[in-house]
mmCIF file of N, CA and C in Angstrom:
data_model
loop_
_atom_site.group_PDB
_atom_site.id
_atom_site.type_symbol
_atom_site.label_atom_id
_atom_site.label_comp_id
_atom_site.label_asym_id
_atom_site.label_seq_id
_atom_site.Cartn_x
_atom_site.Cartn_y
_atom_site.Cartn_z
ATOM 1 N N UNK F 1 0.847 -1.180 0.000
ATOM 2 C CA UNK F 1 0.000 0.000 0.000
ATOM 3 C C UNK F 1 0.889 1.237 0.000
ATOM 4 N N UNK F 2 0.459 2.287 -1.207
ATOM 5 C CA UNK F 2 1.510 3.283 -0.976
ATOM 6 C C UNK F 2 0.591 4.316 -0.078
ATOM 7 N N UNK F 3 1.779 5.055 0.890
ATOM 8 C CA UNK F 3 0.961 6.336 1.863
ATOM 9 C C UNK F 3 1.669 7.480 0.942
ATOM 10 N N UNK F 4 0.304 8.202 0.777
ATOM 11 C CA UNK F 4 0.609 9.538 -0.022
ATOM 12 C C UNK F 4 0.462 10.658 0.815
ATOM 13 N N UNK F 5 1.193 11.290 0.542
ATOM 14 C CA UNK F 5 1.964 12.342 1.833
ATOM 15 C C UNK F 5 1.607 14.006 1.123
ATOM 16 N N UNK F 6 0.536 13.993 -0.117
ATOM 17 C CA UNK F 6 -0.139 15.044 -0.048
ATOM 18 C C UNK F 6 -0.558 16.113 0.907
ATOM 19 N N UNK F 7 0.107 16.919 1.553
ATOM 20 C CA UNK F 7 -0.393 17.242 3.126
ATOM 21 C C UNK F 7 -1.808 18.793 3.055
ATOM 22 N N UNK F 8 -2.441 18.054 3.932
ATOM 23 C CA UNK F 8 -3.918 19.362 4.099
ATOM 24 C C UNK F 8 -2.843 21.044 3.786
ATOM 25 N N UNK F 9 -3.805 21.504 2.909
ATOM 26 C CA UNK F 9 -3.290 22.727 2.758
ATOM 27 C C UNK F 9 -4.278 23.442 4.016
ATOM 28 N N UNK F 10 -3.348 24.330 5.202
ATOM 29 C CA UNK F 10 -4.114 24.711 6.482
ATOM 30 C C UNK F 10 -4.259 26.007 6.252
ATOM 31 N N UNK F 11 -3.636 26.749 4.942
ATOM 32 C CA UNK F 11 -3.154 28.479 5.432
ATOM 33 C C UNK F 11 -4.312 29.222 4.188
ATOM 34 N N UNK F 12 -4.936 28.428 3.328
ATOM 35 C CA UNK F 12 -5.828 28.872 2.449
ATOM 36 C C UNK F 12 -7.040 28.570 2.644
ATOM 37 N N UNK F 13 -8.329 28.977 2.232
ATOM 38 C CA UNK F 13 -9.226 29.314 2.254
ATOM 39 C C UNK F 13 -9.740 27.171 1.461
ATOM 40 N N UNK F 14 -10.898 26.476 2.186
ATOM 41 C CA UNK F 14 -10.897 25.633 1.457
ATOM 42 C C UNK F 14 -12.434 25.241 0.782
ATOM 43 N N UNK F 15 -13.337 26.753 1.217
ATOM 44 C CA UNK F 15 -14.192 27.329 0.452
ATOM 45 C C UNK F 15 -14.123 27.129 -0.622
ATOM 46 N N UNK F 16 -15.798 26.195 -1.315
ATOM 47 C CA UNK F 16 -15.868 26.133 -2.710
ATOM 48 C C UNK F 16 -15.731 27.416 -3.638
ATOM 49 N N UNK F 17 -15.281 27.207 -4.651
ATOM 50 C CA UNK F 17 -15.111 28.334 -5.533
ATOM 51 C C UNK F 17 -16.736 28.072 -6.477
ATOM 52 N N UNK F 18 -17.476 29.790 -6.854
ATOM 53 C CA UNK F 18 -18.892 29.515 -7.570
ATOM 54 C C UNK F 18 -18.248 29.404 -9.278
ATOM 55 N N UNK F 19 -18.990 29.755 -10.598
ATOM 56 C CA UNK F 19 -18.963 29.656 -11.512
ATOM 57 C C UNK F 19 -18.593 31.105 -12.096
ATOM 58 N N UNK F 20 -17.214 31.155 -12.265
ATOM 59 C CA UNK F 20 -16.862 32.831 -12.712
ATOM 60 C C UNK F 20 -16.143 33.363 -11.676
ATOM 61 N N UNK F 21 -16.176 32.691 -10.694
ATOM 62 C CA UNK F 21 -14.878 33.417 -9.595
ATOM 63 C C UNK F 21 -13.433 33.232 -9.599
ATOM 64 N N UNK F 22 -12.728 32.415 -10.280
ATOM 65 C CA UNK F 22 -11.588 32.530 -10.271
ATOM 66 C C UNK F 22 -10.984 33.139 -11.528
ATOM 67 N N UNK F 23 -10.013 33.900 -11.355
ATOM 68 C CA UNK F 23 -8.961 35.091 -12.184
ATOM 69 C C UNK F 23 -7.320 34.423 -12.158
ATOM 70 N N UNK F 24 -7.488 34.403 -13.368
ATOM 71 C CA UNK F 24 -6.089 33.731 -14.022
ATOM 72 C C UNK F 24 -4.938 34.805 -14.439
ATOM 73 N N UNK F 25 -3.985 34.565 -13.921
ATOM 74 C CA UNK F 25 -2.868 35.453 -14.093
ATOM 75 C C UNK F 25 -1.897 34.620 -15.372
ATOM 76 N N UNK F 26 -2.696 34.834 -16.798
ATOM 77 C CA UNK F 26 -1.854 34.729 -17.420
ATOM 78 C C UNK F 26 -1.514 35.663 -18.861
ATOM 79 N N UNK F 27 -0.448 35.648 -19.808
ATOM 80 C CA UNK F 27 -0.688 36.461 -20.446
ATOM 81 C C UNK F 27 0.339 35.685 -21.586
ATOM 82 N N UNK F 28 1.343 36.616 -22.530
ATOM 83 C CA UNK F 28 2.131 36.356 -23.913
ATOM 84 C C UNK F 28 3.209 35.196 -23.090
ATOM 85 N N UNK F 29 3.605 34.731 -22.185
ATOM 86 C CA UNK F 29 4.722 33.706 -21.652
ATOM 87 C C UNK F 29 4.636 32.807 -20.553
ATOM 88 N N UNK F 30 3.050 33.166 -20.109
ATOM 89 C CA UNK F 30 2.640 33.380 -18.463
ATOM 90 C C UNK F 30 1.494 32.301 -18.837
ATOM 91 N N UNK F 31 1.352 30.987 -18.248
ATOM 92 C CA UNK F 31 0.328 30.079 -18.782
ATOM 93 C C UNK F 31 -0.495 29.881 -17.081
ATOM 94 N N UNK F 32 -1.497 29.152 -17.434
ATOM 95 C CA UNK F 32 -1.861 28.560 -16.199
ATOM 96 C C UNK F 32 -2.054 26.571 -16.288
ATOM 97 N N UNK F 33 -2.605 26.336 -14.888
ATOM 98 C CA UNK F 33 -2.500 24.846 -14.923
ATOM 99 C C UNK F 33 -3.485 24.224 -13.610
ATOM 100 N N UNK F 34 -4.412 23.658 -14.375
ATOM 101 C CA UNK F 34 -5.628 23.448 -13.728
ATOM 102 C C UNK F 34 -5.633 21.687 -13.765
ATOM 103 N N UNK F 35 -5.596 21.403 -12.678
ATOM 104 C CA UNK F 35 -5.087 19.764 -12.500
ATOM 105 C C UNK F 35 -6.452 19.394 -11.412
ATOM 106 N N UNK F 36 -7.339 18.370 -12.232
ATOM 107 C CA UNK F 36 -8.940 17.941 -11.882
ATOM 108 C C UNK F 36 -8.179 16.712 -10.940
ATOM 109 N N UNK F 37 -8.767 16.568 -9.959
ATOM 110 C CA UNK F 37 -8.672 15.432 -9.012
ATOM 111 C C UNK F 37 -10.107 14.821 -8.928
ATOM 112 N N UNK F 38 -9.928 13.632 -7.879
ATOM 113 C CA UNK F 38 -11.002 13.172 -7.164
ATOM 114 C C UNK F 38 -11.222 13.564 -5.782
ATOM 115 N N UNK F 39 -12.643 13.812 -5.446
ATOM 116 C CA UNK F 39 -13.365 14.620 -4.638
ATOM 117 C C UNK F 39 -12.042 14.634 -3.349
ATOM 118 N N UNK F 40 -11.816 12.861 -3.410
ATOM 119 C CA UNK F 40 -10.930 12.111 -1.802
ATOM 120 C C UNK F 40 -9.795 13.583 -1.269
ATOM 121 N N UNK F 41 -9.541 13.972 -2.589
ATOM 122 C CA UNK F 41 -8.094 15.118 -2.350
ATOM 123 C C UNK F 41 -8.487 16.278 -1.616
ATOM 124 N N UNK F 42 -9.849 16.577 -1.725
ATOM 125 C CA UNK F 42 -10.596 17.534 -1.249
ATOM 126 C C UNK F 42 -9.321 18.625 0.108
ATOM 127 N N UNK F 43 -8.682 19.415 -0.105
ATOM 128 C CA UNK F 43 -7.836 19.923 1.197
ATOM 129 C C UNK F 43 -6.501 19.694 1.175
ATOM 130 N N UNK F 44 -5.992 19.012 -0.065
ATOM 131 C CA UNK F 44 -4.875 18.549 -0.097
ATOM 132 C C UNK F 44 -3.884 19.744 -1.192
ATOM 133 N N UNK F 45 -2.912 19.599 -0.413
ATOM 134 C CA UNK F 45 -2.097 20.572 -1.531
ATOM 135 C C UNK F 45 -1.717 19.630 -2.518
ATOM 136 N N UNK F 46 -1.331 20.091 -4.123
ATOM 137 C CA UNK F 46 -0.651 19.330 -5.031
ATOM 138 C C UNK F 46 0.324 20.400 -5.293
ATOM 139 N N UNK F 47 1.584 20.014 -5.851
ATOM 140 C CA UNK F 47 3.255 20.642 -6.045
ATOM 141 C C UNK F 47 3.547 20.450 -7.464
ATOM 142 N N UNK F 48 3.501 21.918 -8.308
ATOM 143 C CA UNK F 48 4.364 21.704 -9.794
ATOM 144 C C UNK F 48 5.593 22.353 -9.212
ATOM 145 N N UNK F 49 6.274 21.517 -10.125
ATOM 146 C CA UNK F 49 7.674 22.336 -10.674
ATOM 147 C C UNK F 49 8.229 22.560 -11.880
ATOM 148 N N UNK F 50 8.919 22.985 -12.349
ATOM 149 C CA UNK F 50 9.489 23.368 -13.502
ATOM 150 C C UNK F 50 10.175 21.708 -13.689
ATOM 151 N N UNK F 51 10.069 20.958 -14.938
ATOM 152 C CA UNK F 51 11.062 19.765 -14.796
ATOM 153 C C UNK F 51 12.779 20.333 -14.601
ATOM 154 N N UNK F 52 13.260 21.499 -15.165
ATOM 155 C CA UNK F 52 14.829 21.172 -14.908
ATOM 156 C C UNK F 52 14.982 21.857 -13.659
ATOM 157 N N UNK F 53 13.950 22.080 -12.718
ATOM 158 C CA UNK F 53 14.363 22.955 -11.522
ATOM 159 C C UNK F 53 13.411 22.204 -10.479
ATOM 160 N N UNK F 54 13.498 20.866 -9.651
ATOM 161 C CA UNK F 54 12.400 20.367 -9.413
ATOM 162 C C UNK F 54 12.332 21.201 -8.032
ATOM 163 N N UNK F 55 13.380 21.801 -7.436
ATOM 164 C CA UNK F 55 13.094 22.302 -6.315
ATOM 165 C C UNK F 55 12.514 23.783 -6.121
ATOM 166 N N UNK F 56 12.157 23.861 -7.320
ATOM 167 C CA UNK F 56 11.640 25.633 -7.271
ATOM 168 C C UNK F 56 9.804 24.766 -7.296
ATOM 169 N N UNK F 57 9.307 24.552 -6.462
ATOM 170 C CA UNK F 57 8.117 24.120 -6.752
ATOM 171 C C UNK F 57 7.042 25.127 -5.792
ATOM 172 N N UNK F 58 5.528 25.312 -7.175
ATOM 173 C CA UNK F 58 4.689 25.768 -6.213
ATOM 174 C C UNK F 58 3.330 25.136 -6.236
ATOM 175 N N UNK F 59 2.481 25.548 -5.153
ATOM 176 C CA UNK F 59 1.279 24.415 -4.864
ATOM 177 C C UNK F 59 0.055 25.175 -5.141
ATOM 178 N N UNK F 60 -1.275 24.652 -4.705
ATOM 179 C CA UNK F 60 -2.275 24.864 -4.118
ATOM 180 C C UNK F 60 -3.067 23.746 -3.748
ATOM 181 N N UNK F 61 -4.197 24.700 -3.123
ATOM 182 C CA UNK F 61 -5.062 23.192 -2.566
ATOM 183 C C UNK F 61 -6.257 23.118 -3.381
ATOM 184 N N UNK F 62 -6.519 21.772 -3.868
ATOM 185 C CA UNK F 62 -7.283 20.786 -4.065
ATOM 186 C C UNK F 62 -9.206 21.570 -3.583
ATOM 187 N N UNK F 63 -9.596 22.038 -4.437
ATOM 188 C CA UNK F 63 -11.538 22.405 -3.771
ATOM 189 C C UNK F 63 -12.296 22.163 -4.663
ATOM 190 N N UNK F 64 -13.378 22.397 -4.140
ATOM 191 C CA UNK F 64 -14.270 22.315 -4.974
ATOM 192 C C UNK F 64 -14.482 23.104 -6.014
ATOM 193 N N UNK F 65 -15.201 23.560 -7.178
ATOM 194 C CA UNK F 65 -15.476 24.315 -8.082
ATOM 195 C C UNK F 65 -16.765 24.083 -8.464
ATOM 196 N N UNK F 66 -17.829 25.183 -8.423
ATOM 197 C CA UNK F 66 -19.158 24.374 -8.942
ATOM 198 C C UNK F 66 -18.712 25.470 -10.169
ATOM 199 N N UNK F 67 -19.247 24.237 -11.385
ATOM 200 C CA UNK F 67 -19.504 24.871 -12.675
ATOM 201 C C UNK F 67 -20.406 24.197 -12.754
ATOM 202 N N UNK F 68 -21.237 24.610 -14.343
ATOM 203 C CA UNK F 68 -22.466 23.822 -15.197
ATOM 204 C C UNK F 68 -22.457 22.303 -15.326
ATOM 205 N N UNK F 69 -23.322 21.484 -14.505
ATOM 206 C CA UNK F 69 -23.363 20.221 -14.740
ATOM 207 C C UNK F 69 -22.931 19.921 -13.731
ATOM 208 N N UNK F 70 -22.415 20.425 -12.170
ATOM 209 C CA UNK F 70 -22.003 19.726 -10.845
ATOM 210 C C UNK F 70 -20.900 20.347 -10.457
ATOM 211 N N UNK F 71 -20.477 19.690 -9.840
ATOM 212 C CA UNK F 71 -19.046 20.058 -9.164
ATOM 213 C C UNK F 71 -17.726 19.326 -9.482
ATOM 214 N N UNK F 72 -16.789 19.847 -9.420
ATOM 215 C CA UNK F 72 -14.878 19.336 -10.122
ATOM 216 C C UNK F 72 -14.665 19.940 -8.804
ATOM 217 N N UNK F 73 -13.422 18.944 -8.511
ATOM 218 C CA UNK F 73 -12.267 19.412 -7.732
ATOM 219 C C UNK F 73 -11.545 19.317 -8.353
ATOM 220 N N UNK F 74 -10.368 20.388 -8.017
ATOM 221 C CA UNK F 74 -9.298 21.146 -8.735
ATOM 222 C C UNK F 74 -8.347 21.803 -8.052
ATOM 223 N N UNK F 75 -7.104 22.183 -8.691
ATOM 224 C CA UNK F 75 -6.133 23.023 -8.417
ATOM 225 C C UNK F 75 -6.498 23.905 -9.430
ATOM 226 N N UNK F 76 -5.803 24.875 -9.133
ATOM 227 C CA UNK F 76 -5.962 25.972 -10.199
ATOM 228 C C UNK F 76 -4.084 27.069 -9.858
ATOM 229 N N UNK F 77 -3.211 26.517 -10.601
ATOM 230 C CA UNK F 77 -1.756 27.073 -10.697
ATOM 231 C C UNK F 77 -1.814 28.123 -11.984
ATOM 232 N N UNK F 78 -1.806 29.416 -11.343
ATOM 233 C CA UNK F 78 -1.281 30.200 -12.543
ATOM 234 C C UNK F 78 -0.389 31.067 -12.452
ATOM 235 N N UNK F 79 0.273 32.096 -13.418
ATOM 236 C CA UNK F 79 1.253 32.550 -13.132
ATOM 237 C C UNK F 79 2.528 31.524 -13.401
ATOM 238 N N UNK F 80 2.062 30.534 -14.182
ATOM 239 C CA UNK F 80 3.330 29.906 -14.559
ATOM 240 C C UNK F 80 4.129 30.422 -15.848
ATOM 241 N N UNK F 81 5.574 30.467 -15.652
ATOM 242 C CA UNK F 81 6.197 30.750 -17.125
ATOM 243 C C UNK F 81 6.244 29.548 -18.183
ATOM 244 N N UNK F 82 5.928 29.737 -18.960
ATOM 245 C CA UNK F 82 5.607 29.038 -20.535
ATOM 246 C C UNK F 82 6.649 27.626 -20.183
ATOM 247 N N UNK F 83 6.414 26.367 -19.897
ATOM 248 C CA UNK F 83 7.791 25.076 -20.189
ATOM 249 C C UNK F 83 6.818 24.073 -20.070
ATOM 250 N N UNK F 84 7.881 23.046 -19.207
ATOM 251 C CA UNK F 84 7.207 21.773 -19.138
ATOM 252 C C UNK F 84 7.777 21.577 -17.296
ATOM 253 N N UNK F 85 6.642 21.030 -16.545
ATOM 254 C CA UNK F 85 6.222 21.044 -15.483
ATOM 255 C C UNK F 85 6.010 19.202 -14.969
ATOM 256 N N UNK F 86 6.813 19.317 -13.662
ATOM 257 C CA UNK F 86 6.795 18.165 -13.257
ATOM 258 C C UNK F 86 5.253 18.262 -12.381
ATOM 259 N N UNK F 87 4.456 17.339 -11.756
ATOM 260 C CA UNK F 87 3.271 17.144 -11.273
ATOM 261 C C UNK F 87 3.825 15.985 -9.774
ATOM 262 N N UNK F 88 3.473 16.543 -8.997
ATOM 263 C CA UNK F 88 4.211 15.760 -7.533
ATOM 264 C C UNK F 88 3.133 14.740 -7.219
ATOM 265 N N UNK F 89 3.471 13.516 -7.123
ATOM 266 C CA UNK F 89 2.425 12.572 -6.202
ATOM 267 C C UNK F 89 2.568 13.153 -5.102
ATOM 268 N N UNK F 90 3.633 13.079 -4.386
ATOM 269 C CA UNK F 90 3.752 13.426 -2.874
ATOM 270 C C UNK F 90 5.700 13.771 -3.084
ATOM 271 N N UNK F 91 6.228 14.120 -1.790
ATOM 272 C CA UNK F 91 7.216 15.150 -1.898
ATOM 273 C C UNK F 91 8.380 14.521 -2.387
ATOM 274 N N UNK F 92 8.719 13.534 -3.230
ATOM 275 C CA UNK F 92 9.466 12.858 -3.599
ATOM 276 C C UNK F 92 9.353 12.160 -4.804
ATOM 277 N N UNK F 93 8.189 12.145 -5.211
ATOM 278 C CA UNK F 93 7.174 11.049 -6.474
ATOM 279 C C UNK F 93 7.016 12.225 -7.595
ATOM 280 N N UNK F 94 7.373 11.947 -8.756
ATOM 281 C CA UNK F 94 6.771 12.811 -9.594
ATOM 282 C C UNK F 94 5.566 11.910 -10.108
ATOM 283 N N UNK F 95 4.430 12.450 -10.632
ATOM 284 C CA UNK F 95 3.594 11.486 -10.911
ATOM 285 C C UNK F 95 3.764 11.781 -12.488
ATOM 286 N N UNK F 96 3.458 12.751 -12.832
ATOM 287 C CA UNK F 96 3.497 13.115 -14.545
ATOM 288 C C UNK F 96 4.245 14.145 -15.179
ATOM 289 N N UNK F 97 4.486 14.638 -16.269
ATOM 290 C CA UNK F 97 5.078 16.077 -16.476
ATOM 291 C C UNK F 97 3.732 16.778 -17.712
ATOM 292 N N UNK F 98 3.608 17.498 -17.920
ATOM 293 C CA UNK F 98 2.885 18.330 -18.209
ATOM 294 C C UNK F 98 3.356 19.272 -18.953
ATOM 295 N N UNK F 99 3.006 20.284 -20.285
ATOM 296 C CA UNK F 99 3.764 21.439 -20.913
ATOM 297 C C UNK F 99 2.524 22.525 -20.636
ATOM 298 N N UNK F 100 2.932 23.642 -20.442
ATOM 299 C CA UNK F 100 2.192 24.476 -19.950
ATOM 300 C C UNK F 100 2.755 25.664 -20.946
ATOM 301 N N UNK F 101 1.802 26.092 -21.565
ATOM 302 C CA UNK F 101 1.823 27.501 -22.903
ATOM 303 C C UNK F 101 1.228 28.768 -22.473
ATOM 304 N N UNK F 102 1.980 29.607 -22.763
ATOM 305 C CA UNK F 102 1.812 31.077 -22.454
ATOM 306 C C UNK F 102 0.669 31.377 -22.870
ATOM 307 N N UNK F 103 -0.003 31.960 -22.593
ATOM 308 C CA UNK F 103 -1.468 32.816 -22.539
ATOM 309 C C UNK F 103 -2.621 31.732 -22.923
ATOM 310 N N UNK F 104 -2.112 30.643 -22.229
ATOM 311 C CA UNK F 104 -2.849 29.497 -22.392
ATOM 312 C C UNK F 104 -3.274 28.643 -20.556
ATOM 313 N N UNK F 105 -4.865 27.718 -20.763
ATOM 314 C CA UNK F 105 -4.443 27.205 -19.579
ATOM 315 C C UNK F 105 -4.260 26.110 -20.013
ATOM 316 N N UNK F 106 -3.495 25.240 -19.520
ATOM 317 C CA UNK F 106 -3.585 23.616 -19.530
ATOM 318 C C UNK F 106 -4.374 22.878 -18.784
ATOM 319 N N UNK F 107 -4.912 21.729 -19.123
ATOM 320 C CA UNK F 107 -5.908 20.693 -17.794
ATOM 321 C C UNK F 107 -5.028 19.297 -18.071
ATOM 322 N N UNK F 108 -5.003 18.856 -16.533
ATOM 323 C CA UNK F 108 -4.432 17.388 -16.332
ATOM 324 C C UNK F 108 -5.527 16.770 -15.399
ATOM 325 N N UNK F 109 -5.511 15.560 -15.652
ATOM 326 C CA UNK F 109 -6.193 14.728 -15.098
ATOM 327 C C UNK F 109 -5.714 13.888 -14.300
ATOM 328 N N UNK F 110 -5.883 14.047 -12.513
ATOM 329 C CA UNK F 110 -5.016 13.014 -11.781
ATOM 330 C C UNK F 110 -5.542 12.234 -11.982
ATOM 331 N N UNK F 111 -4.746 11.074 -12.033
ATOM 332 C CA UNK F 111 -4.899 9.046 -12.429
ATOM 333 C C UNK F 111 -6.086 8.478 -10.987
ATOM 334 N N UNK F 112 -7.107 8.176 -11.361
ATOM 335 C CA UNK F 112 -8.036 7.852 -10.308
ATOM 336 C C UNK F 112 -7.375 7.035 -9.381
ATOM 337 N N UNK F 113 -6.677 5.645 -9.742
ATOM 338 C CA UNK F 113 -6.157 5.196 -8.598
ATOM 339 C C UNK F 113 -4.771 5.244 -8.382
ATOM 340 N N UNK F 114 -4.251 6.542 -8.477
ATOM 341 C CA UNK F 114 -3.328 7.613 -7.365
ATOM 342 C C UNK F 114 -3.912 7.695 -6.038
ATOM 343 N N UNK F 115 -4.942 8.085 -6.289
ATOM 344 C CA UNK F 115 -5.363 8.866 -5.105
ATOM 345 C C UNK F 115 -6.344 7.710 -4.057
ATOM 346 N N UNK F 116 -6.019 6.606 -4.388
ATOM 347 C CA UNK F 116 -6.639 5.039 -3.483
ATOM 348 C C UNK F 116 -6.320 5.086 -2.375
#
């Protein structure tokens, strides 16, 4: 059995987000990165990094989002510069890498049984 060491994000808000409330900081080099989980992650931080810099990494936590048709849980990373992005299982695991495009967002899909 693997223990995933995702840890509760405690210092942010873990209030659902409504339909039209979140603002993306991106623009001509500046992408964002919206990574859909399962509900279970609900509070959990997830960690990108740049792949050739794995220790420059930044997070958020895992909430809800109601849009049209129900609810997604999600991260929502923006403010990223234009590359390719490692995706953390937990603080040691990369799970995937990801390319992330300037004035663009990207969506990843965590692997359902990751998160078992």
């Amino acid at each position: 059995m693997h223990h995933h060491h995702i840890r509760p994000d405690t210092r942010h808000t873990l209030a659902p987000s409504g339909q039209g409330t979140v603002v993306l900081n991106i623009g001509r080099d500046i992408g964002a990165l919206i990574i859909d989980t399962p509900g279970s992650l609900h509070g959990h931080e997830i960690e990108v990094s740049p792949v050739a810099d794995p220790a420059l990494r930044t997070h958020a936590a895992v909430r809800a989002r109601y849009v049209r048709g129900g609810v997604r849980w999600s991260v929502v990373i923006d403010g990223l510069p234009a590359g390719r992005y490692a995706v953390w299982r937990d603080p040691v695991t990369v799970l995937d890498e990801v390319n992330v495009s300037g004035g663009a967002v990207t969506e990843y899909e965590w692997p359902v049984p990751v998160a078992a």
